[in-house]
Amino acid sequence: MILKARWSRIFPCYQRPDPHPEISVLLMMSYLFKGVSLHRYLLIYLLIAIGVSGGLSAKPSWPSEADRIAAYRERCQREIQYYVDLTDASNPESGSLFTIAANVAFGENIEWARERLRTVNNPPTGSMFWMHPMVLAMYAGRDVWNEEDIAFIRELWRTYFPFRGDTENHWLMYYASLYLACQMFPDSGPEAWYNGKSAQENMEVAKDYIKDWIHVTTSYGQGEYDSPNYIEEYLRPLGLLYGWVEDPELKELSRMMIDYVLLDFVVENLDGLYGGAHSRLYPRYAMRPALTAATQHAWMLFGLGTEQHNAGNIILSLCGYTPPAILHRIAWDRDEAYVQKELKRTRWRLRHAGPKAFEIEGRFTIPVYKYTYVHPDFMLGSSQGGLLQPIQQQTWSLIWRDENPLETANTMFGIQPYSNPLEGTMYFVSDWDTVTDLIARSKVDYDSPDKLEGGSPYEQIYQHESTLIALYSMPNDNRFPHIQTLFTQDLKERSEDPSGWIFARGGPVYIAYRPFAPGEWRPVDWTGLLKSGAGAWFSTNFDKLAGKSEFYVSESLQNGYIVQIAPVSEYKSMSAFQSAIKGLKCDFSLHPKPKVNFTALDGAHLQVKYDGDFLIDGKRIDYSKWPLYDGPFSKADRESETLEIQHGGERYFLDFKNVTSSTSFISQQ
């Protein structure tokens, strides 16, 4: 493995796929075996050639395009068939609009579908979460629905007034669904629609919103960025548009945006798990990353991970979208470690925007600087800290490979559990006195001291590859004046060293954690809120998911810690890893504000103080120059409205200004 990695750095031609491995071998030999006699040279050539042909565990070649597409289409069929098989055709009181769509698309259980269409809409509920599966059922059954069915559908759109929502994903689902519903009845007047506008008026407004969202996203980054849960709430409306919109511009834009959203995911995935920092994450998925919608999409789209089913995948299965081969290769390619930098933005700040805010068309936001270190065995990623997204932010996380991720809490993260009306009124229209209660009605753990997700204005995060530093400076009146870091029950060899370091092993990685202030161990969900079932589905099965996992909790107002990760393969034993860590320079102080000087395992000298600059080997990190995308597989500048996707010698370029995409090939020497 090490030799292959070295060869791929020395010889760019030694990358997957390699159409002429014998030539690559000769090139390598000319470099590695200078001065070797001819007969020994030939013997070495034969031995290496055998290895290239498969005997020495050579890199596998990518599947042919025909095989890749066939496998993808087969997974799409299985996805739809799964929901058809779940159908109880004798029970018109059971089944969702997605199930109806799957059945009518396959020509199955048509009479049940007609009856269920009526019972499930008696009355309609869910606003945009009703709109998009309703539109899917309308188009999937376009050749099935009779005049009575169509009349019933039209009456629903006339009488039911869906709420537009208050989040980025709500608005996209709302306008994409509204456009397609009106497109089916393009000549209908204002009397036919719940909002008193004609079909053409609704389509014009919806198209304007969709294009503006694309412009903002490809210029400044997504607001609801990189969510393992909410990725599906973007792929669903985009899939609907791509599959059934008749406007050529919107159809092409929707296809390009699906590619864009999926690129965002594949560069930060590990076996289908979405790593790094996230805008929104629910507690059960924070504990079990393999259960998220992103992982379910990864299986169907790319064949990653374990087969799991997701209703949103029905849309992708039926809309005709096929992920480009370059995204498939990036999703699977984890042969080399790399750094991925991305620029996102916060949700629109309605109040308390702050001095770092900037304006986009009359709306205020601040930049989010994402940094992710993607290693073949693990992924460590972070954002800068602060209130970047209300309620469900995950500021940093670690995930690692595991043979059975569905049953394993293969993750680590830290949080300062902040709850304050300042955050609520920053992002929501509610008033100061009631906003916290309103939030906690749907996100039940928001106002709990042991919650698993959320941002804090007192948290600052800094990262260099596999090293992460967190600093905290909390006021005396902070509602929950502590920090907590997750150590799951699936960690092995956990120990507290007299040096102050806490050590553990998670699968193929060693973990070193250095708290700057004393703490104590508490069980996950120590208040019992989620284990008691609060929030219904919100806490489903949480008792099992939490298990015996613990938080390391520290109540010092001035606080911080270092996280240092390393592959198990680089050390002979845990003892050797511990010795290496304890030999590193580590100086820190907490007063008057936290600061630290630390030499990482790779030799980099890291210096930072709270509210100060982050220095790596004496060089200040300039966040003002942070690109929209910067990694080995993706490049994009701020405000460019473009995205360059690269893998091997292929370059796939998305230009949203001109609504074009192109593929080219870069010659390699």
XYZ file of C-alpha atoms in Angstrom:
669
model
C 0.000 0.000 0.000
C 2.779 2.414 0.924
C 4.699 1.517 -2.246
C 1.618 2.079 -4.389
C 1.005 5.445 -2.758
C 4.605 6.482 -3.399
C 4.410 5.346 -7.012
C 1.236 7.326 -7.619
C 2.979 10.461 -6.365
C 6.103 9.861 -8.445
C 4.265 8.743 -11.574
C 0.953 10.488 -12.253
C 0.152 7.826 -14.827
C -0.109 5.271 -12.004
C -3.670 6.166 -11.123
C -6.928 4.316 -11.472
C -7.738 3.287 -14.140
C -4.408 2.503 -15.812
C -4.981 1.242 -19.370
C -1.313 0.290 -19.830
C 0.044 -1.075 -16.539
C 3.028 -2.661 -18.229
C 4.240 0.758 -19.376
C 3.735 2.140 -15.889
C 5.801 -0.711 -14.483
C 8.661 -0.011 -16.883
C 8.609 3.666 -15.941
C 8.700 2.800 -12.259
C 11.532 0.358 -12.761
C 13.587 2.873 -14.679
C 13.312 5.110 -11.641
C 13.644 2.566 -8.852
C 16.232 0.144 -10.239
C 18.898 2.294 -11.815
C 22.111 0.352 -12.305
C 20.558 -3.108 -11.962
C 21.901 -5.731 -14.385
C 19.681 -6.688 -17.315
C 18.743 -10.216 -16.207
C 17.833 -9.001 -12.700
C 15.943 -6.109 -14.259
C 13.843 -8.539 -16.310
C 13.210 -10.752 -13.288
C 12.012 -7.770 -11.269
C 9.825 -6.738 -14.214
C 8.155 -10.154 -14.318
C 7.488 -10.143 -10.582
C 5.988 -6.657 -10.642
C 3.989 -7.411 -13.797
C 2.405 -10.354 -11.995
C 1.485 -7.975 -9.191
C -0.031 -5.477 -11.633
C -2.132 -8.229 -13.184
C -3.627 -8.953 -9.775
C -1.209 -11.175 -7.912
C 0.109 -8.413 -5.640
C -3.149 -6.688 -4.824
C -2.979 -4.000 -7.513
C -5.516 -1.189 -7.637
C -8.763 -2.459 -9.184
C -9.894 -0.794 -12.390
C -13.116 1.184 -12.507
C -16.172 -0.561 -13.956
C -17.013 0.129 -17.558
C -19.535 2.891 -18.095
C -22.108 0.373 -19.274
C -21.614 -1.781 -16.175
C -21.734 1.231 -13.844
C -24.988 2.512 -15.316
C -26.532 -0.962 -15.360
C -25.704 -1.442 -11.675
C -27.129 1.980 -10.855
C -30.342 1.307 -12.762
C -30.703 -2.025 -10.991
C -30.441 -0.264 -7.611
C -33.084 2.233 -8.775
C -35.414 -0.626 -9.659
C -34.820 -2.253 -6.282
C -35.603 1.028 -4.555
C -39.000 1.362 -6.223
C -39.794 -2.334 -5.893
C -39.055 -2.127 -2.171
C -41.918 0.331 -1.690
C -44.237 -1.596 -4.006
C -43.608 -4.722 -1.939
C -44.442 -2.810 1.254
C -47.886 -1.991 -0.089
C -50.884 -3.621 1.544
C -53.360 -3.390 -1.322
C -56.175 -4.486 0.981
C -55.730 -1.462 3.228
C -56.521 1.969 1.750
C -55.646 3.583 5.087
C -51.953 2.699 4.828
C -49.273 4.049 2.519
C -47.736 7.428 1.702
C -47.838 9.538 -1.434
C -44.390 8.134 -2.196
C -45.808 4.610 -2.015
C -48.618 5.634 -4.350
C -46.057 7.039 -6.800
C -43.982 3.841 -6.721
C -47.038 1.701 -7.444
C -48.469 3.753 -10.292
C -45.011 4.080 -11.860
C -44.723 0.286 -11.932
C -48.366 -0.228 -12.886
C -49.074 -2.067 -9.638
C -52.067 -1.912 -7.295
C -53.798 0.794 -9.331
C -57.199 0.567 -7.659
C -55.570 0.719 -4.233
C -53.621 3.788 -5.415
C -56.828 5.559 -6.505
C -58.494 4.945 -3.172
C -55.394 5.744 -1.146
C -54.942 9.008 -3.057
C -58.246 10.093 -1.558
C -57.829 8.777 1.973
C -54.306 10.141 2.411
C -55.622 13.561 1.387
C -58.530 13.611 3.815
C -57.430 16.211 4.674
C -54.065 17.114 3.095
C -51.367 18.171 5.577
C -47.665 18.921 5.596
C -47.348 22.012 3.357
C -44.231 21.614 1.202
C -43.789 18.090 2.589
C -47.190 17.370 1.061
C -46.508 19.300 -2.129
C -43.462 17.468 -3.449
C -44.660 13.852 -3.016
C -48.055 14.952 -4.342
C -46.396 16.277 -7.485
C -44.411 13.051 -7.776
C -47.615 10.993 -7.596
C -49.255 13.274 -10.174
C -46.473 12.832 -12.727
C -45.622 9.200 -11.984
C -49.280 8.316 -12.593
C -49.948 10.720 -15.423
C -50.935 7.848 -17.720
C -52.920 6.137 -14.968
C -55.106 8.813 -13.401
C -58.582 9.107 -14.901
C -60.747 12.218 -15.182
C -62.166 11.784 -11.693
C -58.662 11.443 -10.250
C -57.502 14.578 -12.053
C -60.544 16.508 -10.862
C -59.819 15.417 -7.290
C -56.177 16.493 -7.627
C -57.117 19.890 -9.040
C -59.542 20.483 -6.195
C -56.762 19.805 -3.687
C -54.585 22.509 -5.241
C -57.526 24.927 -5.229
C -58.569 24.457 -1.609
C -55.496 23.447 0.404
C -53.179 26.373 1.229
C -49.684 24.984 1.973
C -47.338 27.001 4.181
C -44.258 28.284 2.305
C -41.987 27.414 5.215
C -39.102 29.227 6.864
C -35.961 27.405 5.753
C -33.929 27.129 2.584
C -35.024 23.554 1.908
C -38.680 24.465 2.533
C -38.583 27.203 -0.073
C -36.936 25.060 -2.733
C -39.420 22.226 -2.209
C -42.300 24.706 -2.225
C -41.400 26.512 -5.435
C -40.255 23.445 -7.376
C -43.511 21.676 -6.489
C -45.659 24.712 -7.258
C -44.002 25.144 -10.651
C -44.599 21.534 -11.656
C -48.176 21.446 -10.375
C -48.997 24.549 -12.424
C -47.122 23.186 -15.432
C -49.569 20.255 -15.546
C -52.476 22.726 -15.882
C -50.772 25.655 -17.641
C -53.927 27.431 -18.829
C -55.663 27.475 -15.455
C -56.587 30.861 -14.051
C -56.277 32.345 -10.564
C -59.556 30.714 -9.492
C -57.901 27.284 -9.822
C -55.126 27.881 -7.282
C -55.087 28.309 -3.518
C -53.109 31.576 -3.677
C -55.315 33.345 -6.218
C -52.649 33.478 -8.927
C -52.837 31.914 -12.365
C -50.675 28.959 -13.313
C -48.443 31.180 -15.432
C -48.013 33.714 -12.631
C -47.094 30.968 -10.171
C -44.601 29.456 -12.601
C -42.929 32.813 -13.162
C -42.531 33.472 -9.428
C -41.306 29.933 -8.794
C -38.730 30.055 -11.572
C -37.402 33.385 -10.297
C -36.898 31.915 -6.828
C -35.219 28.739 -8.089
C -32.792 30.684 -10.274
C -32.000 33.118 -7.456
C -31.295 30.224 -5.071
C -28.919 28.694 -7.609
C -27.179 32.051 -8.104
C -26.662 32.583 -4.361
C -25.534 28.999 -3.744
C -22.979 28.934 -6.547
C -21.697 32.404 -5.645
C -21.561 32.428 -1.838
C -22.284 28.875 -0.720
C -25.329 27.123 0.601
C -26.907 28.299 3.851
C -28.188 24.879 4.888
C -24.845 23.389 3.969
C -23.636 19.789 4.015
C -26.439 18.316 6.097
C -26.487 14.507 6.287
C -30.218 14.788 6.982
C -31.334 17.617 4.736
C -29.388 16.707 1.620
C -32.501 14.794 0.594
C -34.656 17.913 0.906
C -32.546 19.391 -1.893
C -32.201 16.315 -4.072
C -35.963 15.724 -3.972
C -37.090 19.039 -5.564
C -34.125 19.090 -7.928
C -34.953 15.546 -9.014
C -38.580 16.513 -9.593
C -37.523 19.427 -11.764
C -35.028 17.406 -13.761
C -37.500 14.601 -14.347
C -40.600 16.530 -15.336
C -39.994 20.227 -15.974
C -40.565 21.232 -19.602
C -38.575 24.482 -19.507
C -35.169 23.587 -21.067
C -33.257 26.098 -18.929
C -34.728 24.855 -15.653
C -34.206 21.246 -16.683
C -30.508 21.779 -17.360
C -30.022 23.911 -14.249
C -31.650 21.253 -12.093
C -29.411 18.520 -13.505
C -26.324 20.651 -12.933
C -27.422 21.448 -9.368
C -27.908 17.760 -8.572
C -24.311 17.252 -9.693
C -23.293 20.259 -7.570
C -24.995 19.013 -4.403
C -23.632 15.503 -4.901
C -20.079 16.786 -5.455
C -20.440 18.575 -2.126
C -21.228 15.199 -0.580
C -18.837 12.829 -2.335
C -15.712 14.836 -1.474
C -16.612 14.536 2.226
C -17.880 10.976 2.323
C -16.260 7.884 3.792
C -17.979 4.646 2.768
C -21.137 6.687 2.226
C -21.018 8.481 5.591
C -21.117 12.296 5.431
C -18.184 13.626 7.463
C -16.989 17.047 8.543
C -18.964 20.022 9.854
C -22.703 20.150 9.228
C -25.363 22.842 9.252
C -28.114 20.572 10.549
C -28.072 17.201 12.257
C -30.520 15.389 14.520
C -29.268 13.743 17.737
C -29.919 10.137 16.724
C -27.896 10.672 13.541
C -25.140 12.434 15.446
C -24.761 9.179 17.390
C -25.076 6.914 14.343
C -23.831 8.582 11.125
C -24.703 5.543 8.988
C -28.444 6.065 9.520
C -28.698 9.383 7.675
C -30.410 10.158 4.386
C -27.000 10.923 2.882
C -25.884 7.346 3.499
C -29.102 6.011 2.001
C -28.546 8.142 -1.098
C -24.926 6.975 -1.273
C -25.999 3.362 -1.600
C -28.445 3.971 -4.428
C -26.427 6.562 -6.338
C -22.945 5.075 -5.965
C -23.273 1.614 -4.445
C -21.512 2.734 -1.264
C -22.155 1.188 2.124
C -25.050 -1.058 3.052
C -28.377 -1.156 1.241
C -30.846 1.183 2.927
C -34.035 2.642 1.519
C -35.252 6.214 1.450
C -38.505 7.583 0.056
C -36.653 10.458 -1.583
C -34.717 7.920 -3.610
C -37.973 7.118 -5.404
C -37.796 10.565 -7.015
C -34.196 10.049 -8.099
C -35.069 6.571 -9.379
C -37.973 7.793 -11.507
C -36.654 11.137 -12.767
C -34.069 9.677 -15.141
C -31.028 11.210 -13.466
C -27.751 9.300 -13.717
C -24.775 10.551 -11.690
C -21.752 11.263 -13.901
C -18.960 8.699 -13.789
C -16.563 11.289 -12.378
C -18.704 11.634 -9.241
C -18.765 7.850 -8.863
C -14.976 7.700 -9.010
C -14.544 10.550 -6.514
C -17.040 8.918 -4.149
C -14.976 5.728 -4.097
C -11.443 7.133 -4.344
C -9.864 7.215 -0.888
C -6.370 6.004 -1.775
C -4.699 9.247 -0.696
C -5.328 11.671 2.162
C -6.349 15.203 1.176
C -7.600 18.524 2.524
C -10.944 19.911 1.369
C -11.705 23.601 1.928
C -15.147 25.046 1.314
C -16.911 28.356 1.785
C -20.536 28.319 2.889
C -22.730 30.914 4.549
C -25.080 31.094 7.491
C -28.808 31.060 7.216
C -30.204 34.559 6.603
C -29.766 36.626 9.759
C -32.905 38.622 10.452
C -31.521 40.430 13.526
C -28.227 40.666 15.435
C -26.333 40.116 12.172
C -23.019 41.195 13.705
C -19.921 42.979 12.390
C -18.854 40.074 10.150
C -22.135 40.080 8.225
C -22.347 40.961 4.560
C -25.351 41.672 2.380
C -26.690 39.649 -0.544
C -29.613 41.329 -2.288
C -30.916 42.875 0.934
C -30.348 39.787 3.083
C -27.604 39.394 5.676
C -25.336 36.437 6.353
C -21.773 35.685 7.437
C -19.232 33.329 5.836
C -18.727 29.761 7.050
C -15.188 28.436 6.589
C -15.117 24.663 6.326
C -11.963 22.559 6.574
C -11.982 18.763 6.216
C -9.107 16.300 6.343
C -10.107 13.183 4.408
C -7.905 10.163 5.124
C -8.389 6.621 3.790
C -9.273 5.512 7.338
C -11.025 8.541 8.832
C -12.358 12.040 8.309
C -11.883 15.021 10.618
C -13.680 18.210 9.667
C -14.702 21.519 11.176
C -16.070 25.010 10.744
C -14.822 28.066 12.616
C -17.421 28.002 15.390
C -20.015 30.569 16.366
C -23.738 30.675 15.613
C -23.590 29.488 12.023
C -26.926 27.700 11.844
C -29.755 27.720 14.384
C -30.456 24.751 16.617
C -28.798 21.787 14.874
C -25.262 22.842 13.935
C -22.399 20.358 14.237
C -19.247 22.458 14.409
C -16.769 19.603 14.105
C -16.783 15.841 13.878
C -14.603 12.793 13.444
C -15.761 9.605 11.738
C -13.787 6.460 10.992
C -14.196 3.335 8.916
C -16.079 0.491 10.515
C -17.124 -2.911 9.220
C -20.621 -2.540 10.661
C -21.455 1.177 10.813
C -25.201 0.595 11.156
C -24.537 -0.878 14.592
C -21.594 1.326 15.591
C -21.221 4.861 16.914
C -18.107 5.488 14.834
C -17.894 9.189 15.585
C -16.586 11.850 17.943
C -17.542 15.514 18.332
C -17.626 18.354 20.828
C -20.229 20.958 21.718
C -20.855 23.952 23.969
C -24.601 23.526 24.604
C -25.784 27.087 24.043
C -29.432 28.123 24.434
C -30.412 31.773 24.229
C -33.149 33.930 22.672
C -30.352 35.798 20.900
C -29.890 32.806 18.605
C -33.603 32.286 18.093
C -34.342 35.903 17.218
C -31.256 36.049 15.010
C -32.724 33.480 12.638
C -36.488 33.398 13.309
C -39.230 36.040 13.250
C -40.490 35.131 16.746
C -40.115 37.500 19.693
C -37.491 37.280 22.442
C -39.799 36.006 25.186
C -41.303 33.068 23.305
C -38.755 31.955 20.707
C -36.904 29.414 22.880
C -40.136 27.676 23.831
C -41.287 27.622 20.212
C -38.001 26.064 19.091
C -38.114 23.405 21.804
C -41.607 22.336 20.774
C -40.222 20.744 17.613
C -36.508 20.396 18.438
C -37.062 19.067 21.934
C -33.450 19.017 23.107
C -32.629 22.617 22.157
C -32.975 23.899 25.726
C -31.306 20.903 27.380
C -27.798 20.977 28.923
C -26.891 17.582 27.448
C -27.938 18.166 23.846
C -25.818 16.721 21.065
C -25.979 19.474 18.470
C -25.882 23.263 18.255
C -23.535 26.204 17.852
C -22.178 28.640 20.418
C -20.885 32.220 20.139
C -18.227 31.251 22.705
C -16.684 28.437 20.644
C -13.738 28.837 18.237
C -12.326 25.930 16.223
C -9.001 25.647 14.388
C -7.765 22.718 12.334
C -4.648 21.565 10.538
C -5.041 18.192 8.839
C -5.504 15.586 11.605
C -5.118 18.102 14.449
C -7.993 20.135 15.875
C -7.927 22.858 18.542
C -11.058 24.139 20.295
C -11.085 27.250 22.514
C -13.924 28.580 24.684
C -14.489 31.763 26.657
C -17.905 31.763 28.339
C -19.486 34.509 30.460
C -20.723 33.862 33.979
C -24.372 34.123 32.954
C -24.178 31.521 30.174
C -27.215 29.258 30.600
C -25.233 26.023 30.281
C -21.658 26.943 31.345
C -19.842 23.804 30.239
C -18.364 22.027 27.232
C -18.696 18.344 26.397
C -16.924 15.925 24.056
C -18.330 12.580 22.967
C -16.509 9.315 23.653
C -18.715 6.520 22.330
C -19.117 3.042 23.744
C -17.447 1.659 20.623
C -14.074 3.219 21.415
C -11.451 0.757 22.612
C -8.425 1.146 24.889
C -9.723 4.353 26.471
C -7.420 5.586 29.217
C -6.625 8.771 31.132
C -2.898 9.341 31.246
C -1.133 11.193 34.106
C 0.163 13.604 31.461
C -3.388 14.923 31.044
C -4.020 13.244 27.692
C -6.996 10.925 27.184
C -6.325 8.135 24.699
C -8.661 5.835 22.773
C -8.889 3.789 19.597
C -11.768 3.982 17.164
C -11.494 1.215 14.588
C -8.402 1.961 12.484
C -7.534 5.263 14.206
C -5.866 6.333 17.405
C -7.340 9.321 19.227
C -5.532 11.656 21.620
C -7.603 14.241 23.487
C -5.998 16.896 25.719
C -8.505 18.843 27.840
C -7.264 22.192 29.135
C -9.406 22.055 32.287
C -10.552 19.230 34.572
C -13.767 17.418 33.747
C -15.923 14.433 34.565
C -17.607 11.595 32.702
C -21.372 11.744 32.226
C -23.621 9.433 30.210
C -24.973 10.681 26.903
C -28.421 12.194 27.560
C -27.744 12.391 31.289
C -31.042 14.237 31.811
C -32.915 11.308 30.265
C -34.861 13.610 27.938
C -34.305 11.674 24.720
C -34.173 8.229 26.287
C -37.654 8.873 27.675
C -38.974 9.352 24.136
C -39.373 13.136 24.068
C -40.216 14.412 20.609
C -41.530 11.044 19.347
C -39.615 10.180 16.129
C -36.985 12.755 17.138
C -35.681 10.372 19.795
C -36.671 7.034 18.273
C -34.577 4.210 19.705
C -32.248 6.718 21.359
C -31.702 4.586 24.450
C -30.086 1.912 22.278
C -28.197 4.445 20.152
C -26.703 6.151 23.201
C -25.882 2.882 24.944
C -22.988 3.344 27.338
C -21.462 6.238 25.414
C -20.235 9.140 27.534
C -19.437 12.822 27.388
C -16.321 14.292 28.935
C -17.819 17.404 30.563
C -15.803 20.382 31.787
C -17.352 23.360 33.599
C -14.474 25.823 33.448
C -15.633 29.030 31.757
C -12.232 29.500 30.100
C -11.629 26.197 28.380
C -10.380 24.239 25.419
C -8.873 21.026 24.136
C -6.709 19.471 21.440
C -7.736 16.480 19.340
C -4.941 14.628 17.544
C -5.804 11.720 15.237
C -3.482 9.153 13.662
C -3.913 5.894 11.729
C -3.292 2.747 13.765
C -1.208 1.470 10.845
C 1.486 4.088 11.521
C 2.305 2.812 15.021
C 3.371 -0.524 16.425
C 0.988 -0.229 19.366
C -1.145 2.105 21.426
C 1.838 2.508 23.727
C 3.955 3.737 20.822
C 1.244 6.230 19.858
C 0.991 7.484 23.431
C 4.741 7.972 23.620
C 4.698 9.968 20.395
C 1.888 12.204 21.681
C 3.468 12.802 25.068
C 6.681 13.810 23.342
C 4.983 16.676 21.506
C 5.329 20.286 22.616
C 2.037 21.329 24.206
C 1.856 24.652 26.051
C -1.446 26.287 26.912
C -2.987 28.758 29.330
C -6.586 29.729 30.046
C -6.371 33.215 31.539
C -7.210 35.870 30.702
C -8.240 34.082 27.468
C -7.320 30.579 26.249
C -4.237 30.224 24.072
C -2.104 27.294 22.953
C 1.193 26.438 21.278
C 1.200 22.882 19.983
C 3.448 20.870 17.720
C 1.338 18.359 15.801
C 2.366 14.820 14.904
C 3.308 15.944 11.400
C 5.711 18.529 12.870
C 3.554 21.578 12.166
C 3.764 24.280 14.842
C 0.274 25.555 15.674
C -0.300 28.780 17.607
C -3.640 30.332 18.409
C -5.371 32.371 21.066
C -9.042 33.085 21.583
C -10.185 35.872 19.244
C -6.716 35.838 17.706
C -5.044 34.694 14.510
C -4.351 31.052 13.722
C -0.672 30.539 12.871
C 0.732 27.418 11.226
C 4.540 27.447 11.269
C 4.321 31.189 11.860
C 2.084 31.865 8.855
C -1.328 33.417 9.500
C -4.336 31.688 7.968
C -6.147 34.291 5.858
C -9.818 33.352 5.751
C -10.612 36.280 3.470
C -9.015 34.294 0.653
C -10.989 31.116 1.375
C -12.337 29.756 -1.943
C -15.803 28.381 -2.540
C -14.187 24.986 -3.196
C -10.552 23.986 -2.973
C -9.489 20.359 -2.973
C -7.987 17.782 -5.301
C -11.394 17.050 -6.849
C -13.091 20.463 -6.862
C -12.242 24.104 -7.537
C -14.438 27.203 -7.467
C -13.859 30.874 -6.679
C -16.210 33.102 -4.731
C -18.993 34.642 -6.801
C -17.909 32.584 -9.814
C -21.161 30.647 -10.345
C -18.989 27.816 -11.621
C -17.604 24.535 -10.358
C -14.660 22.597 -11.742
C -14.737 18.899 -10.881
C -11.556 16.902 -11.457
C -10.480 13.310 -11.176
C -7.436 11.792 -12.778
C -7.242 13.341 -16.209
C -10.922 14.233 -16.482
C -12.271 17.747 -15.966
C -16.020 18.340 -15.672
C -16.973 22.024 -15.662
C -20.319 23.476 -14.564
C -21.077 27.060 -15.639
C -24.288 28.297 -14.053
C -24.062 31.774 -15.558
C -24.331 30.381 -19.061
C -26.208 27.196 -18.108
C -23.631 24.938 -19.711
C -21.502 21.983 -18.714
C -18.529 20.447 -20.448
C -16.097 17.581 -20.078
C -12.465 17.674 -21.130
C -9.422 15.541 -20.556
C -6.058 16.712 -19.297
C -3.070 14.875 -20.690
C -0.845 13.336 -18.031
C 2.857 12.704 -18.264
